[in-house]
Coordinates of C-alpha atoms in Angstrom, one line a residue:
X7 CA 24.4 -1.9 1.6
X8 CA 27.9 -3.0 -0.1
X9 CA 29.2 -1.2 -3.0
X10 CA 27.9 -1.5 -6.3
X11 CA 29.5 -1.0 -9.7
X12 CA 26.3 1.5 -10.9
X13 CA 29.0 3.6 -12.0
X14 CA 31.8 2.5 -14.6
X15 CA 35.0 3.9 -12.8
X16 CA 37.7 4.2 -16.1
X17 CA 37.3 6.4 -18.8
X18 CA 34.7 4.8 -21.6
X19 CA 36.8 5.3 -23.9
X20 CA 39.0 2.3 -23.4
X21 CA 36.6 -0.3 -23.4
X22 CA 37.0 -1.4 -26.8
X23 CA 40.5 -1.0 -26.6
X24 CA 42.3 -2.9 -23.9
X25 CA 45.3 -1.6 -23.3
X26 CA 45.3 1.4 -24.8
X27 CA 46.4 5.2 -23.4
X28 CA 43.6 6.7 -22.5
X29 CA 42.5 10.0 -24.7
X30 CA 42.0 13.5 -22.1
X31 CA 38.5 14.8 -22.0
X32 CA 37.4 17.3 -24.7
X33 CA 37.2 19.7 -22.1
X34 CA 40.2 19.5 -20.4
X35 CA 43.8 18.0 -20.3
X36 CA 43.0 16.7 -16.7
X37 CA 42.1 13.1 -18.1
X38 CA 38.8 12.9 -16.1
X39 CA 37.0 9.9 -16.1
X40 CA 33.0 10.0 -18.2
X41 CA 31.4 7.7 -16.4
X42 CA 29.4 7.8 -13.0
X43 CA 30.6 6.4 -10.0
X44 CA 28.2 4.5 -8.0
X45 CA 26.3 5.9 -5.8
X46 CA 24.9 3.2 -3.4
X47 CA 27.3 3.6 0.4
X48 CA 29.1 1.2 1.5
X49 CA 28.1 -0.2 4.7
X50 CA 31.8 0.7 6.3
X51 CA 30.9 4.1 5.9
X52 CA 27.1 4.5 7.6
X53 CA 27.5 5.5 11.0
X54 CA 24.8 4.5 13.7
X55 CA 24.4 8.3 13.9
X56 CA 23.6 8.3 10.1
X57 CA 20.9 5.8 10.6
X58 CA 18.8 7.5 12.9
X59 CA 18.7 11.0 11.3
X60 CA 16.4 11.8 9.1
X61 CA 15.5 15.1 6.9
X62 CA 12.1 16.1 6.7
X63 CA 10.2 14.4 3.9
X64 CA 10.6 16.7 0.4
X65 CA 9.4 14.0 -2.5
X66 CA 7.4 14.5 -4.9
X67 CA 3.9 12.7 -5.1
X68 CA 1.6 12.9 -7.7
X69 CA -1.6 10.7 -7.9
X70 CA -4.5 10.2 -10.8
X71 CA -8.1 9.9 -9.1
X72 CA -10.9 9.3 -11.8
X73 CA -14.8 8.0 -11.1
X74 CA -17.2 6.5 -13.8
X75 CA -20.8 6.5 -12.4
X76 CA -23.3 8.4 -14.7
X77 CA -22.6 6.0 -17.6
X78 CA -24.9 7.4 -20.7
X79 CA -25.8 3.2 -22.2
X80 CA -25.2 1.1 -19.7
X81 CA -25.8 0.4 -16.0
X82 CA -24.9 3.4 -13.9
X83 CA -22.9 2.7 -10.8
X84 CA -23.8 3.9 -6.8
X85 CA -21.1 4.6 -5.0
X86 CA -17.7 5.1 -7.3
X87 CA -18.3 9.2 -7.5
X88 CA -18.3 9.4 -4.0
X89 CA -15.3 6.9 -3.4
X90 CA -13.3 8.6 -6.2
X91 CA -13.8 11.9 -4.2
X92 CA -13.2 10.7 -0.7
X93 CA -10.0 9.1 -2.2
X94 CA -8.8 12.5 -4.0
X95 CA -8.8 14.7 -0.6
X96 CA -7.3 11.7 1.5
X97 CA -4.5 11.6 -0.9
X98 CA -4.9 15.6 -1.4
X99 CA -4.2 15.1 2.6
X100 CA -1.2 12.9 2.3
X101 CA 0.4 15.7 0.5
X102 CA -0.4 14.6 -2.8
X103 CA -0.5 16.9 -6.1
X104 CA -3.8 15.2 -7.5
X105 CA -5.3 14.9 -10.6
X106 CA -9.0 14.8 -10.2
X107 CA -11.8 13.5 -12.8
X108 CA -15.5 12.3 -12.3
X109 CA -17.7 11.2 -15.8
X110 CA -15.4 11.9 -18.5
X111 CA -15.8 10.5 -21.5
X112 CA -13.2 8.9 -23.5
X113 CA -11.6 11.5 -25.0
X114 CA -10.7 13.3 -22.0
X115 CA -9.8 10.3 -20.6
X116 CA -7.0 9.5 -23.0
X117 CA -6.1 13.3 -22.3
X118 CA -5.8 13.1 -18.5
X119 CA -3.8 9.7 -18.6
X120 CA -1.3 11.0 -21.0
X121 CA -0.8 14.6 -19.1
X122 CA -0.5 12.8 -15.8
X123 CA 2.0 10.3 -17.5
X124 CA 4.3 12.9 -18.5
X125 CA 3.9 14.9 -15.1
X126 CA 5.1 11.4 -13.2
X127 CA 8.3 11.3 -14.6
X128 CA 9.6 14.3 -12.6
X129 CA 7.6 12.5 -9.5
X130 CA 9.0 9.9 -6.5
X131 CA 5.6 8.5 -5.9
X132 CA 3.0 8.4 -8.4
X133 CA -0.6 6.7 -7.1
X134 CA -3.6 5.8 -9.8
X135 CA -6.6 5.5 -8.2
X136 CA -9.7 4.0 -10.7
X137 CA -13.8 3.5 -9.6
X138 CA -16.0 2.1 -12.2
X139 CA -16.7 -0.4 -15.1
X140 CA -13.9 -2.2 -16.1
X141 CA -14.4 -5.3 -19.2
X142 CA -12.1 -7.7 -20.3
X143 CA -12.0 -7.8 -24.2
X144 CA -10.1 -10.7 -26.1
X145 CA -7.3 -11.2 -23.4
X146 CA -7.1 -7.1 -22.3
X147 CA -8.2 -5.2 -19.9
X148 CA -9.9 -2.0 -20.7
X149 CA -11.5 1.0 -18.1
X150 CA -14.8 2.4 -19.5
X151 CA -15.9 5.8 -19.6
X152 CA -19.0 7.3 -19.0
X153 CA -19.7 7.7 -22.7
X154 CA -18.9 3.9 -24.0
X155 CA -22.3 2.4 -26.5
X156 CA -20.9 -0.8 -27.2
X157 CA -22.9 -3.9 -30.0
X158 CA -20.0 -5.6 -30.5
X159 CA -17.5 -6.8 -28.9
X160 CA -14.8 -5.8 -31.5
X161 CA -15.8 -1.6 -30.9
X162 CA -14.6 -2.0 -26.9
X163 CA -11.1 -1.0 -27.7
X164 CA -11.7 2.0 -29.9
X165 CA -14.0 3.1 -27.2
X166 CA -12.4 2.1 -23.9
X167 CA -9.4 3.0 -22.5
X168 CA -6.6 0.0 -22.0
X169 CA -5.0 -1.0 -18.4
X170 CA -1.8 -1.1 -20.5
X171 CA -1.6 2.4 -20.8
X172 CA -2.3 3.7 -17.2
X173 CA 0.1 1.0 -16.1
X174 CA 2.7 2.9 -18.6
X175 CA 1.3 6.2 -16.8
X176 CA 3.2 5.6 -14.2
X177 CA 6.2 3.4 -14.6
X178 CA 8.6 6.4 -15.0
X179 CA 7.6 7.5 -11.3
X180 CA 10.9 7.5 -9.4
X181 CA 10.1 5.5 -6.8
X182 CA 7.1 4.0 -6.4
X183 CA 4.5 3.3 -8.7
X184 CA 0.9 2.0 -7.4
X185 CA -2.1 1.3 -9.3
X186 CA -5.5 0.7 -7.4
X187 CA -8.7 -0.4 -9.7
X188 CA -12.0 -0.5 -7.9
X189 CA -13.4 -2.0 -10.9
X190 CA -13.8 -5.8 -10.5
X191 CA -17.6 -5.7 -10.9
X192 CA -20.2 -7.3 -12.6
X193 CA -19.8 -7.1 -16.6
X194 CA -21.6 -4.5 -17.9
X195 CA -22.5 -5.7 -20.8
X196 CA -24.1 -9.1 -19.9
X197 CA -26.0 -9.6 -23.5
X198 CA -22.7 -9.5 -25.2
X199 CA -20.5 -12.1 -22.9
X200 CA -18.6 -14.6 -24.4
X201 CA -19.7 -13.3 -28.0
X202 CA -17.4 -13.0 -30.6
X203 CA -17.1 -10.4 -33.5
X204 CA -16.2 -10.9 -36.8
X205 CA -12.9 -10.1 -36.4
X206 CA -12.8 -13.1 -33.4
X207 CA -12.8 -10.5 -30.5
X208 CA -14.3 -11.8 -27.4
X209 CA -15.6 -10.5 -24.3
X210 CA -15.2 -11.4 -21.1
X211 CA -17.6 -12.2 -18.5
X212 CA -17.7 -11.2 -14.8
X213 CA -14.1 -9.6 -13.2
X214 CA -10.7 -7.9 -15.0
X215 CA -7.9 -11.1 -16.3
X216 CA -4.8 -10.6 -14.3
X217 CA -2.9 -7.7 -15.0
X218 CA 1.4 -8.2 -15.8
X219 CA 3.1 -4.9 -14.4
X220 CA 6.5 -3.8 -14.9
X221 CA 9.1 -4.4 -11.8
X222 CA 8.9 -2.4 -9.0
X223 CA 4.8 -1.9 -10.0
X224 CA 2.4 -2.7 -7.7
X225 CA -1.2 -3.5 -9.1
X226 CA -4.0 -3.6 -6.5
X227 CA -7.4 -5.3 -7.4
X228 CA -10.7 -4.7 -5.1
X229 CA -10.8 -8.5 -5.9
X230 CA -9.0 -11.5 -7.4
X231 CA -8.8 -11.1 -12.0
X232 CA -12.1 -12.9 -13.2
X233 CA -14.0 -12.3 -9.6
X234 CA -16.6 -9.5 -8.5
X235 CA -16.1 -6.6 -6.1
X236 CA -19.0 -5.5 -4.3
X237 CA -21.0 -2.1 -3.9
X238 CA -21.6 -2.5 -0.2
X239 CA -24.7 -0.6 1.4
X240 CA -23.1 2.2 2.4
X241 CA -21.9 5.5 1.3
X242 CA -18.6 3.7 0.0
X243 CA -17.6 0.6 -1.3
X244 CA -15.8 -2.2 1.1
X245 CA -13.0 -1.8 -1.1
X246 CA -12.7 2.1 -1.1
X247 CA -13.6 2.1 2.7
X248 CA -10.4 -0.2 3.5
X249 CA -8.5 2.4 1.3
X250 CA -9.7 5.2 2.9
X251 CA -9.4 3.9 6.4
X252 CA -6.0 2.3 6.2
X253 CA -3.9 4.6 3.9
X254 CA -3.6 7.5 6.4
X255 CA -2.6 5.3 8.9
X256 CA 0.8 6.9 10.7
X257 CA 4.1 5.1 10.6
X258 CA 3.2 2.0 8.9
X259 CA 4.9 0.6 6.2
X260 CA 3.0 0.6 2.5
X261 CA 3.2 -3.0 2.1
X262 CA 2.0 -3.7 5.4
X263 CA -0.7 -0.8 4.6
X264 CA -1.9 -3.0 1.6
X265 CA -2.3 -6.1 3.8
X266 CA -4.0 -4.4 6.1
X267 CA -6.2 -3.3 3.5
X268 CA -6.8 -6.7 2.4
X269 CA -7.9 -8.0 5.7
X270 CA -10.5 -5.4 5.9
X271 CA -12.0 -5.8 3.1
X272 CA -12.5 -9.4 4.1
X273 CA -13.8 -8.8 7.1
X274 CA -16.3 -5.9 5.9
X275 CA -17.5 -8.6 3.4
X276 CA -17.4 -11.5 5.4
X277 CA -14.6 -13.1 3.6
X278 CA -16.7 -13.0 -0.1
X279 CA -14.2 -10.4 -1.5
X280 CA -10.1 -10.3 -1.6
X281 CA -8.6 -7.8 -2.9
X282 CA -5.7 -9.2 -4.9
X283 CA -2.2 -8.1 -5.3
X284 CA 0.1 -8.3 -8.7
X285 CA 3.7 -7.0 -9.1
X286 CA 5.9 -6.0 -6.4
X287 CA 7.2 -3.0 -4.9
X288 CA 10.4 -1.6 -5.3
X289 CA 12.8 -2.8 -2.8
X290 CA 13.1 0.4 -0.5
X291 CA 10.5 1.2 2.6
X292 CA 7.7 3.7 1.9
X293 CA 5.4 5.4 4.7
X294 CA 2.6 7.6 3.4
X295 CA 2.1 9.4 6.7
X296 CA 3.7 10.1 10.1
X297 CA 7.0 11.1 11.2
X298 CA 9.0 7.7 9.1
X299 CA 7.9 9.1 6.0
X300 CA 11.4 10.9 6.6
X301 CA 13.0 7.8 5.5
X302 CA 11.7 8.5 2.1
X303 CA 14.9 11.3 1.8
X304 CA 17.5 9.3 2.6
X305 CA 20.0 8.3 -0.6
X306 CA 20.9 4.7 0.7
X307 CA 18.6 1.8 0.6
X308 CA 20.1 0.1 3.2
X309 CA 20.2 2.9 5.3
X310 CA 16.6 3.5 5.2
X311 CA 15.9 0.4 6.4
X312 CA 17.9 0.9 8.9
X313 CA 16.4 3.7 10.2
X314 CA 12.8 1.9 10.9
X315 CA 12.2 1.3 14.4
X316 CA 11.9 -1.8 16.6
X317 CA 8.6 -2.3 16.3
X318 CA 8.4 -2.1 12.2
X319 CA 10.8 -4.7 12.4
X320 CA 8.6 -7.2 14.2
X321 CA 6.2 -5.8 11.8
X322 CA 8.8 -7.1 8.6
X323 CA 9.4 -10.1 10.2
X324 CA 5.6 -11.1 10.4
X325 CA 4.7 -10.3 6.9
X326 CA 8.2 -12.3 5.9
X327 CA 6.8 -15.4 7.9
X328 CA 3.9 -15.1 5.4
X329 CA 6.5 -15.6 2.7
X330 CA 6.7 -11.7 1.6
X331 CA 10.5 -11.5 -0.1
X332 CA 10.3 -7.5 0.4
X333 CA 10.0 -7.9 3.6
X334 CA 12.7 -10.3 3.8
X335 CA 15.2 -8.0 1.9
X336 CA 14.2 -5.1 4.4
X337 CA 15.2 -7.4 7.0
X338 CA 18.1 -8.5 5.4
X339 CA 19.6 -5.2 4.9
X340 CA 18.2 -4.0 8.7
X341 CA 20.9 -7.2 9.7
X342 CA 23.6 -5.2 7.6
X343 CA 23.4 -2.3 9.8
X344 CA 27.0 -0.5 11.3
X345 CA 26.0 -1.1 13.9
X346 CA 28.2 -3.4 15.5
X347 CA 26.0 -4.7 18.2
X348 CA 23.2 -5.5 15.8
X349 CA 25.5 -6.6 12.4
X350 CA 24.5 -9.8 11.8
X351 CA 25.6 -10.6 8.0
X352 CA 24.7 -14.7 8.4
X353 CA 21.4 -13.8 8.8
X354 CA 21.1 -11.4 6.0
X355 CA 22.6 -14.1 3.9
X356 CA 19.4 -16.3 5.2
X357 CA 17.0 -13.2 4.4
X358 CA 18.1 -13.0 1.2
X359 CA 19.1 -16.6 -0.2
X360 CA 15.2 -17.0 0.9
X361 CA 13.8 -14.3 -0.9
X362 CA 15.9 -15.4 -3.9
X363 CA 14.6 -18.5 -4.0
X364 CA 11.6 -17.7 -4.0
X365 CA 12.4 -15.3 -7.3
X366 CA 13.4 -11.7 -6.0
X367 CA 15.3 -10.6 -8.5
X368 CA 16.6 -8.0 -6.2
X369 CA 17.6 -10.4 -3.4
X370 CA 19.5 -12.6 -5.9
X371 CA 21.5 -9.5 -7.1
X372 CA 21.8 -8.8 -2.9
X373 CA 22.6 -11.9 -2.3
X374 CA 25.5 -12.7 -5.5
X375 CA 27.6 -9.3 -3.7
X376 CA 27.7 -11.5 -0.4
X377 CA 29.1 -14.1 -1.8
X378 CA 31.5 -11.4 -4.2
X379 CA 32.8 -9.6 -0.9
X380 CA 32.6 -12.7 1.5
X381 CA 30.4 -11.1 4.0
X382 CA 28.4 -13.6 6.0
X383 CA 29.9 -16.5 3.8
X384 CA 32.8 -17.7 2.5
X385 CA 33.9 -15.3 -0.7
X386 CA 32.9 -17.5 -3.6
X387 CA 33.0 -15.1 -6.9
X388 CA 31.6 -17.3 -9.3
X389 CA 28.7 -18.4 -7.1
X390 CA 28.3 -14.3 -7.2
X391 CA 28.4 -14.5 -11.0
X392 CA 26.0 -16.8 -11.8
X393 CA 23.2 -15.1 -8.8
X394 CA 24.3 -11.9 -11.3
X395 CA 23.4 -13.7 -14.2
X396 CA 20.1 -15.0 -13.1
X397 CA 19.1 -11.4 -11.7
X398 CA 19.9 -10.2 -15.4
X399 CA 18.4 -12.7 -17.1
X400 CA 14.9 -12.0 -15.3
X401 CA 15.4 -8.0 -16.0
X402 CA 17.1 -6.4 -12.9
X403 CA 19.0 -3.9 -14.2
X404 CA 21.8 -3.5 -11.5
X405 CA 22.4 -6.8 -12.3
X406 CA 22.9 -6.6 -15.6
X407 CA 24.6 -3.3 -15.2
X408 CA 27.0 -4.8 -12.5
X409 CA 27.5 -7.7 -15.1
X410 CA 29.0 -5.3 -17.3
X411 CA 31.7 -3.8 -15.4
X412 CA 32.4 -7.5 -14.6
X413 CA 32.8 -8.5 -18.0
X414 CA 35.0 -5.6 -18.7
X415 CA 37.6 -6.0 -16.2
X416 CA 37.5 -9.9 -16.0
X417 CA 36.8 -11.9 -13.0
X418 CA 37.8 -15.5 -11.9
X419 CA 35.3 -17.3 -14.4
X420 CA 34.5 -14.8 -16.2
X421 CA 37.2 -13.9 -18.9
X422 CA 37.2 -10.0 -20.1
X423 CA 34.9 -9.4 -23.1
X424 CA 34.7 -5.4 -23.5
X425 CA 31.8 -6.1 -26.5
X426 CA 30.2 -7.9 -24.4
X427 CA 30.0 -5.6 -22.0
X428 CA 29.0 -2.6 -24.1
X429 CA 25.8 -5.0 -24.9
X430 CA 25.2 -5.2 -21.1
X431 CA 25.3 -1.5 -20.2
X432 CA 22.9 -0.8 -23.3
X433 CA 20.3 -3.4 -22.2
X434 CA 20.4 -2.2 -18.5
X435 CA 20.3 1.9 -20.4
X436 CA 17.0 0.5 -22.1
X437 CA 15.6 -0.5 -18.7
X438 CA 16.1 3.1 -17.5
X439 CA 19.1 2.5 -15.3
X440 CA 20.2 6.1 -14.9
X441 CA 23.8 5.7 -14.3
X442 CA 23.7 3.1 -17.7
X443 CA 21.9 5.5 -19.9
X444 CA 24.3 8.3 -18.9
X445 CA 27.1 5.9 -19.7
X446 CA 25.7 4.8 -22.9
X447 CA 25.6 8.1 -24.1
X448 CA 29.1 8.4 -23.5
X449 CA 29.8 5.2 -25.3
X450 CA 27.7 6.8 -28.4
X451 CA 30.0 10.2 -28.1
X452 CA 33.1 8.4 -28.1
X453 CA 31.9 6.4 -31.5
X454 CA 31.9 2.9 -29.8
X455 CA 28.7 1.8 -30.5
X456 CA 28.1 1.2 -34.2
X457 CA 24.7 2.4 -35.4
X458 CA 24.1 5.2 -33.0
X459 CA 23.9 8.9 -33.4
X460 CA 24.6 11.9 -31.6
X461 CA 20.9 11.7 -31.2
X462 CA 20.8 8.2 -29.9
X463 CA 23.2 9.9 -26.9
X464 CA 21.1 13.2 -26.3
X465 CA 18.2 10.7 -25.9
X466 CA 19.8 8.9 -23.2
X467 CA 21.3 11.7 -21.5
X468 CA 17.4 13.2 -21.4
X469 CA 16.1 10.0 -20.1
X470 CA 18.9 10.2 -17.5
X471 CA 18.3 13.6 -16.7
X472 CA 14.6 12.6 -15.8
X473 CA 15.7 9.8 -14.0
X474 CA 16.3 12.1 -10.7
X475 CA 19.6 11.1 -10.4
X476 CA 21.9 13.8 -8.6
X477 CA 24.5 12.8 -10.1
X478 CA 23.9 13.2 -14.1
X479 CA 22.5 16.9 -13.3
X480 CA 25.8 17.4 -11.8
X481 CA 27.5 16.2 -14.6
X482 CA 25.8 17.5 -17.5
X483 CA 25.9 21.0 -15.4
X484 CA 29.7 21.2 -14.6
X485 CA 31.1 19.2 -17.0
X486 CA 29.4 19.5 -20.0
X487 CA 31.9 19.6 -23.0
X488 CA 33.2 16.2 -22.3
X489 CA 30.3 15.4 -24.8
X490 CA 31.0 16.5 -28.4
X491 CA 29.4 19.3 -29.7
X492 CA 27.1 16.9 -31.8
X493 CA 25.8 15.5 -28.8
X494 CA 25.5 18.7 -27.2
X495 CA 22.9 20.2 -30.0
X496 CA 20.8 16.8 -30.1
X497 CA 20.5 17.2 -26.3
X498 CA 19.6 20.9 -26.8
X499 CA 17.1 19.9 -29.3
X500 CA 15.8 16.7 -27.2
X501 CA 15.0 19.4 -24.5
X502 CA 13.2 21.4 -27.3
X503 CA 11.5 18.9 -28.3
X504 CA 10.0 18.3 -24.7
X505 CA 9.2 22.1 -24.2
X506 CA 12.0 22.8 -21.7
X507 CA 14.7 24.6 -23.5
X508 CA 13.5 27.5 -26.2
X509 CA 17.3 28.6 -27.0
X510 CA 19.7 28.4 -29.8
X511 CA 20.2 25.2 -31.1
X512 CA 24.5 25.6 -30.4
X513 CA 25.9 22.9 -28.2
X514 CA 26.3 25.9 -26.1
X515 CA 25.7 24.6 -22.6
X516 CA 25.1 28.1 -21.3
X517 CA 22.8 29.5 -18.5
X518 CA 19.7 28.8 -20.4
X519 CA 20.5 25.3 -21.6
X520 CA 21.4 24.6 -18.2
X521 CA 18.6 26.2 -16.6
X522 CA 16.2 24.1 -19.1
X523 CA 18.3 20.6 -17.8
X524 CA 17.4 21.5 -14.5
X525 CA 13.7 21.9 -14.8
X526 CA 13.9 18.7 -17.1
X527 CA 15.3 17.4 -13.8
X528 CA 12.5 18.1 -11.8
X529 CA 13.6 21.5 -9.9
X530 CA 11.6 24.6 -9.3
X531 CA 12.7 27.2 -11.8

């Protein structure tokens, strides 16, 4: 992968003040710089050897499992107990830390979701797993538990629990974040379809609407929003036996997994059920079993696409022929390998200009540093610029992150704005960018950013610090007074406030403090 400006290189300080000396840390008379540097590898530096050594696997995965079958008012359902429990020790078997329920109603419903939502934040992979009703209700979806006694339409969502919120569940995972509903089945409450309450609150009739994930989400449906998924005959669904069957498979990549799911359920059902896919997974390869679940550890992107074999290549490069843009940016960055013999940047510029076209936000970001560095094309920085800005303007926050350091140095078409930066690193901080929010905080500290507190910056650097980025943990760790003692105490509250730290509120960044960071981060104690 090229380098990328995830990191802002000069002290923050400066930014508002071009030209300027800059002031020495608080801690020091050494001058050291706040911000992060980037930590994506430049492709000079990736040796062949690096590419085809891999440490053993040692991510986190976490996974939610619940089935609804003994409803209490309306139609119970056969076979989503046992699918929910097959599903649970298959995952249990992937080396998944699962949370398990069967016939809750919806109290402890809202209960599990929320603890599991708070345990996925420290997690790489988080996996929600849902059998049973599901309604549509005035334009949302909503999962029903066991306990639901619905008359009118208008009582569904004080007594259901929304998609919305197990799709929030998991979008702080790390990594990757995978919802799976097995619940596109008949409405269960046919008498009330298409009524309307008082209030004007409708209910929809067969099938879930489509769902709108975050980026880097990846909703699975047993069949396309508004259709029907079937029971089958047998002890499981078609849906949960394609699951089942095709998860566990060794060596193959997840989004092949998922088509491969696909193509069984069609076949199990003669082609009168698809499941259907919305969202997209995060740019970087993912193997839930076998040996190339290795790949999963290694820091680079690029690199761990590299690493896939021969064969998982031809693999990429038939799902890319049905149009998939991840596969095309796997294959794009497999074609910026070190290798000399296999470095083929003209075609990663075809991978990628593809996949942008077709609206990869990620490939458009991939695609603008090729044309920054003139790799595979002539350098051309404002055609970079303007793949930036469209990358940014659809939400990718490396974009709009890179788009700041660009605006605050200047580049040819792009005249220096230092404001206008700040207001790029904070939107890219609100979209979780780690190395952003860290920076952010620093901007805060130094006073640059009018509005925020000291505990405007703790709450970044706590977001950053469950973000699983080495880096800020080393920071925060070694360096810790270049924050002002304000800042210090809000973070030692923040951590408080989250049950991790149970110290002296001092802007002391001592042995506990730090010891409270580190569990934040997701270490053992």
């Amino acid at each position: 992968m090229l380098p990328s400006r995830l990191g802002i290189f000069l002290v923050l300080t400066v930014l508002l003040s071009a030209g300027s000396a800059a002031p020495q840390d608080s801690a020091s008379a050494g001058g050291q710089t706040r911000g992060l540097m980037g930590i994506k590898t430049e492709v000079e530096k990736i040796t062949a050897g690096d590419t085809l050594t891999v440490p053993a696997a040692s991510f986190q995965r976490m996974a939610l499992v619940i089935g609804m079958s003994a409803y209490t008012s309306i139609s119970p359902l056969k076979n989503t107990a046992s699918d929910a429990r097959a599903v649970a020790d298959m995952l249990q078997r992937l080396g998944f830390t699962v949370d398990f329920a069967i016939d809750i109603p919806l109290s402890q419903m809202q209960e599990t979701v929320a603890a599991f939502s708070r345990k996925v934040e420290t997690a790489d992979i988080a996996v929600v797993y849902y059998a049973g009703h599901g309604v549509e209700a005035s334009g949302e979806n909503y999962l029903v538990p066991v306990d639901i006694k619905v008359d009118d339409p208008a009582t569904i969502p004080a007594q259901a629990l929304s998609l919305t919120s197990v799709l929030r569940s998991v979008e702080r995972a790390r990594k990757l974040r995978i919802v799976i509903l097995d619940s596109c089945r008949n409405n269960p409450f046919p008498a009330l379809a298409g009524a309307a309450a008082d209030d004007g609150a409708k209910l929809g009739r067969d099938g879930l609407l489509a769902p709108d994930p975050s980026q880097g989400m990846l909703v699975i449906y047993a069949a396309e929003g508004g259709k029907v998924a079937l029971d089958g005959d047998g002890e499981h669904s078609p849906f949960a036996t394609a699951i089942l069957e095709n998860l566990p498979r060794p060596n193959v990549e997840i989004g092949l997994v998922f088509r491969q799911v696909r193509d069984r359920v069609m076949s199990l059902t003669a082609n009168r059920q698809q499941p259907h896919f919305y969202g997209s997974l995060s740019g970087a390869p993912y193997f839930l079993a076998g040996e190339d679940a290795a790949v999963a550890d290694i820091a680079d992107k690029a690199s761990q696409w590299q690493a896939l074999k021969p064969e998982q290549e031809v693999q990429l490069a038939a799902l890319a022929g049905e149009g998939n843009t991840r596969a095309m940016l796997g294959l794009g960055y497999m074609a910026l390998t070190p290798d000399t013999k296999k470095f083929k940047p003209e075609k990663a510029l075809e991978y990628f200009r593809t996949a942008a076209d077709a609206g990869d936000t990620e490939a458009m970001f991939e695609l603008g540093k090729l044309h920054e560095k003139g790799i595979g094309t002539a350098q051309n920085v404002p055609e970079a610029i303007k793949l930036y800005q469209r990358a940014a303007d659809l939400g990718f926050a490396d974009a709009i992150n890179d788009l700041g350091f660009l605006y605050y140095q200047g580049a040819e078409g792009l005249p220096r704005d230092p404001k206008k930066a700040v207001e790029l690193f904070i939107r890219a901080a609100d979209l979780r960018h780690p190395q952003a929010m860290f920076n952010v905080a620093a901007l805060i500290d130094d006073g640059l950013v009018p509005g925020k507190t000291p505990e405007d910056a703790a709450s970044y650097l706590y977001q950053a610090l469950r973000s699983g980025v080495d880096d800020v943990l080393q920071q925060l760790s070694t360096r810790p007074t270049m924050f002002k003692p304000e800042t210090r105490r809000a973070l030692q509250a923040e951590l408080s406030r989250n049950k991790f730290y149970k110290g002296t509120i001092d802007g002391d960044i001592g042995a506990g403090t730090q010891r409270s960071m580190r569990i934040a981060f997701g270490q053992a104690e």
